[in-house]
Short mmCIF file of C-alpha atoms in Angstrom, two decimals:
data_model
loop_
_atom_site.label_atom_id
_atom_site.label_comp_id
_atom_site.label_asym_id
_atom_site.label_seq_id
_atom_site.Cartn_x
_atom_site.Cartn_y
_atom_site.Cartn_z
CA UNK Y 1 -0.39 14.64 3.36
CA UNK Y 2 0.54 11.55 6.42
CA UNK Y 3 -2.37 13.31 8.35
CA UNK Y 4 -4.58 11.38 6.23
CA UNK Y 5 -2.77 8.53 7.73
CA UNK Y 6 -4.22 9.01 11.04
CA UNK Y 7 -7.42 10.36 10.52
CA UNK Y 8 -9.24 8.01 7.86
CA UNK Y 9 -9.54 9.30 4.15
CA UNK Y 10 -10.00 8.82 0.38
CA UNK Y 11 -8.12 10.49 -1.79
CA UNK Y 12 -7.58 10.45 -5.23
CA UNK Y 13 -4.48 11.22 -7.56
CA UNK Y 14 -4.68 11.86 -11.19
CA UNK Y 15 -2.84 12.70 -14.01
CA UNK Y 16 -1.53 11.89 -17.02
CA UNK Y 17 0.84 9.60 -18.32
CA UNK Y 18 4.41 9.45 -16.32
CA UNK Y 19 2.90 12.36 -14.39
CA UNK Y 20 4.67 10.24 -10.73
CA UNK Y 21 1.02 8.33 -9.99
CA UNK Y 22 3.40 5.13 -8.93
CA UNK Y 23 6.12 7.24 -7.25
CA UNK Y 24 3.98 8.75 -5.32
CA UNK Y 25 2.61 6.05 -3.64
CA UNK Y 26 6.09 4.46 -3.28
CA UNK Y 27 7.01 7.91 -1.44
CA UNK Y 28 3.77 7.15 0.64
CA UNK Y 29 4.96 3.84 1.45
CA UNK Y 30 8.21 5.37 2.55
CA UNK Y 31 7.16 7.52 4.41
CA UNK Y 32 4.56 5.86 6.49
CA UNK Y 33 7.89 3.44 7.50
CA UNK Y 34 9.54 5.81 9.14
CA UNK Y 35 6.37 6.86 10.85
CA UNK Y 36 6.08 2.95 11.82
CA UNK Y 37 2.70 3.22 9.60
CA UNK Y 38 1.83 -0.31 8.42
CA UNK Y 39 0.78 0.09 4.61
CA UNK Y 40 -0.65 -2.00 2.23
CA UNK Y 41 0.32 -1.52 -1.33
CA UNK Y 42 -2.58 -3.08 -3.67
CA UNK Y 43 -0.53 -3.98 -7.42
CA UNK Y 44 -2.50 -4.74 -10.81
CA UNK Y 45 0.36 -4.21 -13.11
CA UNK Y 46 3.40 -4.94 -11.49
CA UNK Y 47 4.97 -1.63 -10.67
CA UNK Y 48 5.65 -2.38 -6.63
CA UNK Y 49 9.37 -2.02 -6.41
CA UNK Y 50 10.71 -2.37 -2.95
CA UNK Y 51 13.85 -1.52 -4.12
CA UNK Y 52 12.66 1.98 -4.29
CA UNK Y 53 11.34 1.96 -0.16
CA UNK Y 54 15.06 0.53 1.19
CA UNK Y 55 16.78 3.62 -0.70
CA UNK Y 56 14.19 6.03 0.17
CA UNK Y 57 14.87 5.01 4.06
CA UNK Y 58 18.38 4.37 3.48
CA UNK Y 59 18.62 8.10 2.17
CA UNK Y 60 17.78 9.45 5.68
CA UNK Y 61 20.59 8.68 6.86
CA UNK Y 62 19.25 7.88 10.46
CA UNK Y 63 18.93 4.09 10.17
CA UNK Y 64 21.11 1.05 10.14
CA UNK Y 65 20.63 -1.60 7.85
CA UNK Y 66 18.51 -4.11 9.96
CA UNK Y 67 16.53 -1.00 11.00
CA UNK Y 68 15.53 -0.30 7.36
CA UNK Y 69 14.38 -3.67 6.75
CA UNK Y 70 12.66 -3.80 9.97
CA UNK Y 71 10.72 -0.48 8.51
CA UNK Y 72 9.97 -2.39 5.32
CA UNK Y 73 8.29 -4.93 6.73
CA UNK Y 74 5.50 -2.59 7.88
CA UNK Y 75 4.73 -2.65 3.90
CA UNK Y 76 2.15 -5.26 2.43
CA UNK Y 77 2.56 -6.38 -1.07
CA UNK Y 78 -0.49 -7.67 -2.48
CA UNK Y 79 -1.55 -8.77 -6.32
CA UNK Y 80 -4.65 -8.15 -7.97
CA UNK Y 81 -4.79 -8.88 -11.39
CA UNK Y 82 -8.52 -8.89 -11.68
CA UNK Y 83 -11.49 -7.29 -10.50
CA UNK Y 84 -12.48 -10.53 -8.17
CA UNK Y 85 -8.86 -10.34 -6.55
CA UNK Y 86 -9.35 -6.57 -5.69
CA UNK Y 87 -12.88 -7.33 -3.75
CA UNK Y 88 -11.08 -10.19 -2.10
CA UNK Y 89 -8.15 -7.98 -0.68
CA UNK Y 90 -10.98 -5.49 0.59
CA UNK Y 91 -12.49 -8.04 2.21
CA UNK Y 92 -9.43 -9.11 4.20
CA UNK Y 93 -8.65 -5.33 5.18
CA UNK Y 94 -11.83 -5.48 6.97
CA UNK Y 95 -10.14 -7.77 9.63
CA UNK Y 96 -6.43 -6.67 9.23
CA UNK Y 97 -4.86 -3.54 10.99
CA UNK Y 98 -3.83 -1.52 8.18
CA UNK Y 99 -3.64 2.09 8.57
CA UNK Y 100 -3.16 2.52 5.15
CA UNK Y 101 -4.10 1.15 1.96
CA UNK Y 102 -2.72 2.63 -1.41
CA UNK Y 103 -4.10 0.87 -4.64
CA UNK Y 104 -2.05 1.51 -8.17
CA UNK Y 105 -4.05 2.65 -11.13
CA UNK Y 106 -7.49 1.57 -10.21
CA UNK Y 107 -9.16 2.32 -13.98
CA UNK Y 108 -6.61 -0.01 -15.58
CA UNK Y 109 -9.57 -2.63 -14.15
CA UNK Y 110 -11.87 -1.40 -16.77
CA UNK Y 111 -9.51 0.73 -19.69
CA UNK Y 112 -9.98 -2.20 -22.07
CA UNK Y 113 -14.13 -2.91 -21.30
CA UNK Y 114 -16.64 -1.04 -23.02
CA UNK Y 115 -19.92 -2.49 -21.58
CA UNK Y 116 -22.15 -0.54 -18.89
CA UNK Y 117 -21.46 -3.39 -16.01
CA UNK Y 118 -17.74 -1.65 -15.99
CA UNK Y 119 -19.04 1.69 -14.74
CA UNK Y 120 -21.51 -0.22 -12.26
CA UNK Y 121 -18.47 -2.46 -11.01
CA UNK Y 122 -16.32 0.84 -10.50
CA UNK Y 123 -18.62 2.20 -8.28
CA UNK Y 124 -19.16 -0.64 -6.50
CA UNK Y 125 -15.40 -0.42 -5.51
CA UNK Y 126 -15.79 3.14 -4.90
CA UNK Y 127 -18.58 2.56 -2.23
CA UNK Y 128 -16.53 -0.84 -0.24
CA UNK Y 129 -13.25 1.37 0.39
CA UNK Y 130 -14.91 4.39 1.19
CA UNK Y 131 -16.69 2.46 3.41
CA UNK Y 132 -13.75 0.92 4.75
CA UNK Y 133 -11.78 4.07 5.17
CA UNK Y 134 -15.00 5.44 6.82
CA UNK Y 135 -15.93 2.36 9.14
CA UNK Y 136 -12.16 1.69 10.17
CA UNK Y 137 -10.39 5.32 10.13
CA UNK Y 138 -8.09 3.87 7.40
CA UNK Y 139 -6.47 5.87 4.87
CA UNK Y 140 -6.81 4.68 1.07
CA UNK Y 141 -5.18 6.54 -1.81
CA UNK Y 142 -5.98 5.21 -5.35
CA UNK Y 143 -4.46 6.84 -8.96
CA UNK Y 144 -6.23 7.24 -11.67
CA UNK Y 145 -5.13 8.67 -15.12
CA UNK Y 146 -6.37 10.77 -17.46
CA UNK Y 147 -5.95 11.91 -20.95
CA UNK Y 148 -4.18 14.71 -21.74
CA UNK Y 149 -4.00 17.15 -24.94
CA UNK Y 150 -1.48 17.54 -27.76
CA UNK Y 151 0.22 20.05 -25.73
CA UNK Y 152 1.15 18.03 -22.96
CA UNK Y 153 -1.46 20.18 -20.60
CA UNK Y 154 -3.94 18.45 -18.72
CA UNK Y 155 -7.44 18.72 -20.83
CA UNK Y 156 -10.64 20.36 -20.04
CA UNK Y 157 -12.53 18.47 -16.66
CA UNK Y 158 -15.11 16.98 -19.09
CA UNK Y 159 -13.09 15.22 -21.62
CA UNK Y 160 -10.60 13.76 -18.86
CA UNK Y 161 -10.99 10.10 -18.53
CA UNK Y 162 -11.34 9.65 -14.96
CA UNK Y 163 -13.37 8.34 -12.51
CA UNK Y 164 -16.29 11.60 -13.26
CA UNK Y 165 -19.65 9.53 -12.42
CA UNK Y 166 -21.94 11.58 -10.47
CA UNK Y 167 -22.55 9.77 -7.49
CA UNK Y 168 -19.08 9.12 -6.90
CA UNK Y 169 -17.48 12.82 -5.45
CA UNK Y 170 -19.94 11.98 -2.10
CA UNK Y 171 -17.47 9.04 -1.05
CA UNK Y 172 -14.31 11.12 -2.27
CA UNK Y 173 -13.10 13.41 0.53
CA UNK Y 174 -9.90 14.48 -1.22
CA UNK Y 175 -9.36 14.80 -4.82
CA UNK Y 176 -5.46 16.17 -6.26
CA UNK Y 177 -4.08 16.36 -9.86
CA UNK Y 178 -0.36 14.82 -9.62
CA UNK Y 179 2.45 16.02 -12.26
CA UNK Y 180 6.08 16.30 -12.62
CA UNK Y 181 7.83 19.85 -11.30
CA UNK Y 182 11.14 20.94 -11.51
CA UNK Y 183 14.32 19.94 -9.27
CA UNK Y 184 13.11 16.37 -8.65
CA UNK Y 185 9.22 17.72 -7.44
CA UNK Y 186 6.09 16.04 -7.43
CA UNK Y 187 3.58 18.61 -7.48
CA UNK Y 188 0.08 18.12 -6.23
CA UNK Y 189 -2.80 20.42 -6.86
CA UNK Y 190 -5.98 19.79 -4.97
CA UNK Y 191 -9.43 20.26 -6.94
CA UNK Y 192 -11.85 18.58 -4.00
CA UNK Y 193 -12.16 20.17 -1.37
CA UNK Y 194 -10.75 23.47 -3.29
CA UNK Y 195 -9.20 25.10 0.09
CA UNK Y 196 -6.95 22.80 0.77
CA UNK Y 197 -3.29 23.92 -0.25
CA UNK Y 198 -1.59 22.63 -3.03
CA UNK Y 199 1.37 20.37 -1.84
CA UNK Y 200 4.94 19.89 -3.54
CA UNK Y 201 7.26 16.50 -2.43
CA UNK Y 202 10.20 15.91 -3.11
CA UNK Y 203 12.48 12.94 -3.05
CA UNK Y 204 16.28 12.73 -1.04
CA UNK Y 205 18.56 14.04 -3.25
CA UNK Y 206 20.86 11.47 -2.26
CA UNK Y 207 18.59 8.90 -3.54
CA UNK Y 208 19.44 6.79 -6.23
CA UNK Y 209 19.63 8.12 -9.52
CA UNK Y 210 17.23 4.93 -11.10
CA UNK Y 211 14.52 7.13 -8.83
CA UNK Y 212 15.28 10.55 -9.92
CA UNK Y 213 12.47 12.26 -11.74
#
């Protein structure tokens, strides 16, 4: 998955509730530090724990600590709270040197707004990053969740409630569903484009236990 890093991309994790949306970006984070990636991690609901990133690096091993917190400086912490802050940050990547830009839960924008300007608005964000990842050859990952069934499976493609509008899968270039494995796994199964290969991660295992899945 860092090849997306250095090549330019949108992709797009869903799933379901607790499914590892957040810790996978967190992982992202982590990982793009110890490839001296700089990363910008876009928060609307106050999930960005840094905590996470220092025992992430400091399970390699490899570094000292003034080496890990040199790593986690190549992550960006920014707020947005509302739709307007979101379009601002965009803005501001176009002039910053991000190779990365990972955005938490981008539906939670519109989950409590019912009129039509919410869909219009949603693609309007769809179209400025994927321009931006086009444009500048930066990677952006967003989450987005969807409902799942009585069962605890994922339901049917047309009842999820996900980002499904029909002009939108031109600007996607990678689409995955994200959920919770066994032995401390993230599994990811990619739907769009359907030959890529599935991908499993998997955190330190002497990471903290606060982090274990």
């Amino acid at each position: 998955m860092t090849e997306f890093t250095t090549t330019g991309a949108l992709v797009e994790f869903a799933g379901g509730r607790q499914s590892g949306k957040t810790l996978l970006l967190h992982i992202m984070c982590s990982i793009n530090s110890l490839k001296n990636t700089k990363t910008c991690y876009v928060d609307n609901v106050g999930r960005f724990d840094p905590e996470f990133i220092f025992k992430y690096l400091e399970g390699t091993q490899t570094l000292k600590n003034n080496e890990i917190y040199a790593k986690m400086k190549l992550v960006s912490h920014a707020r947005a709270y509302e739709v307007g802050d979101l379009f601002s940050i965009i803005k501001k990547l176009w002039i910053m040197d991000y190779a990365c830009v990972v955005i938490d839960d981008l539906l939670t924008y519109y989950s409590y707004r019912q009129d039509r300007n919410a869909k219009e608005e949603i693609r309007n964000i769809i179209r400025e990053i994927a321009l931006l990842a086009l444009c500048k050859r930066v990677c952006i990952i967003f989450t987005n969740p969807f409902l799942v069934d009585s069962n605890n499976k994922f339901a049917s493609r047309s009842t999820t409630h996900e980002l499904r509008f029909n002009d939108i899968v031109r600007y996607i270039h990678f689409k995955a569903i994200i959920s919770k494995g066994m032995h401390n796994m993230l599994e990811c199964e990619f739907v769009y484009p359907a030959k890529l290969e599935n991908m499993k991660l998997i955190l330190f295992p002497r990471a903290s236990k606060k982090y274990r899945i």
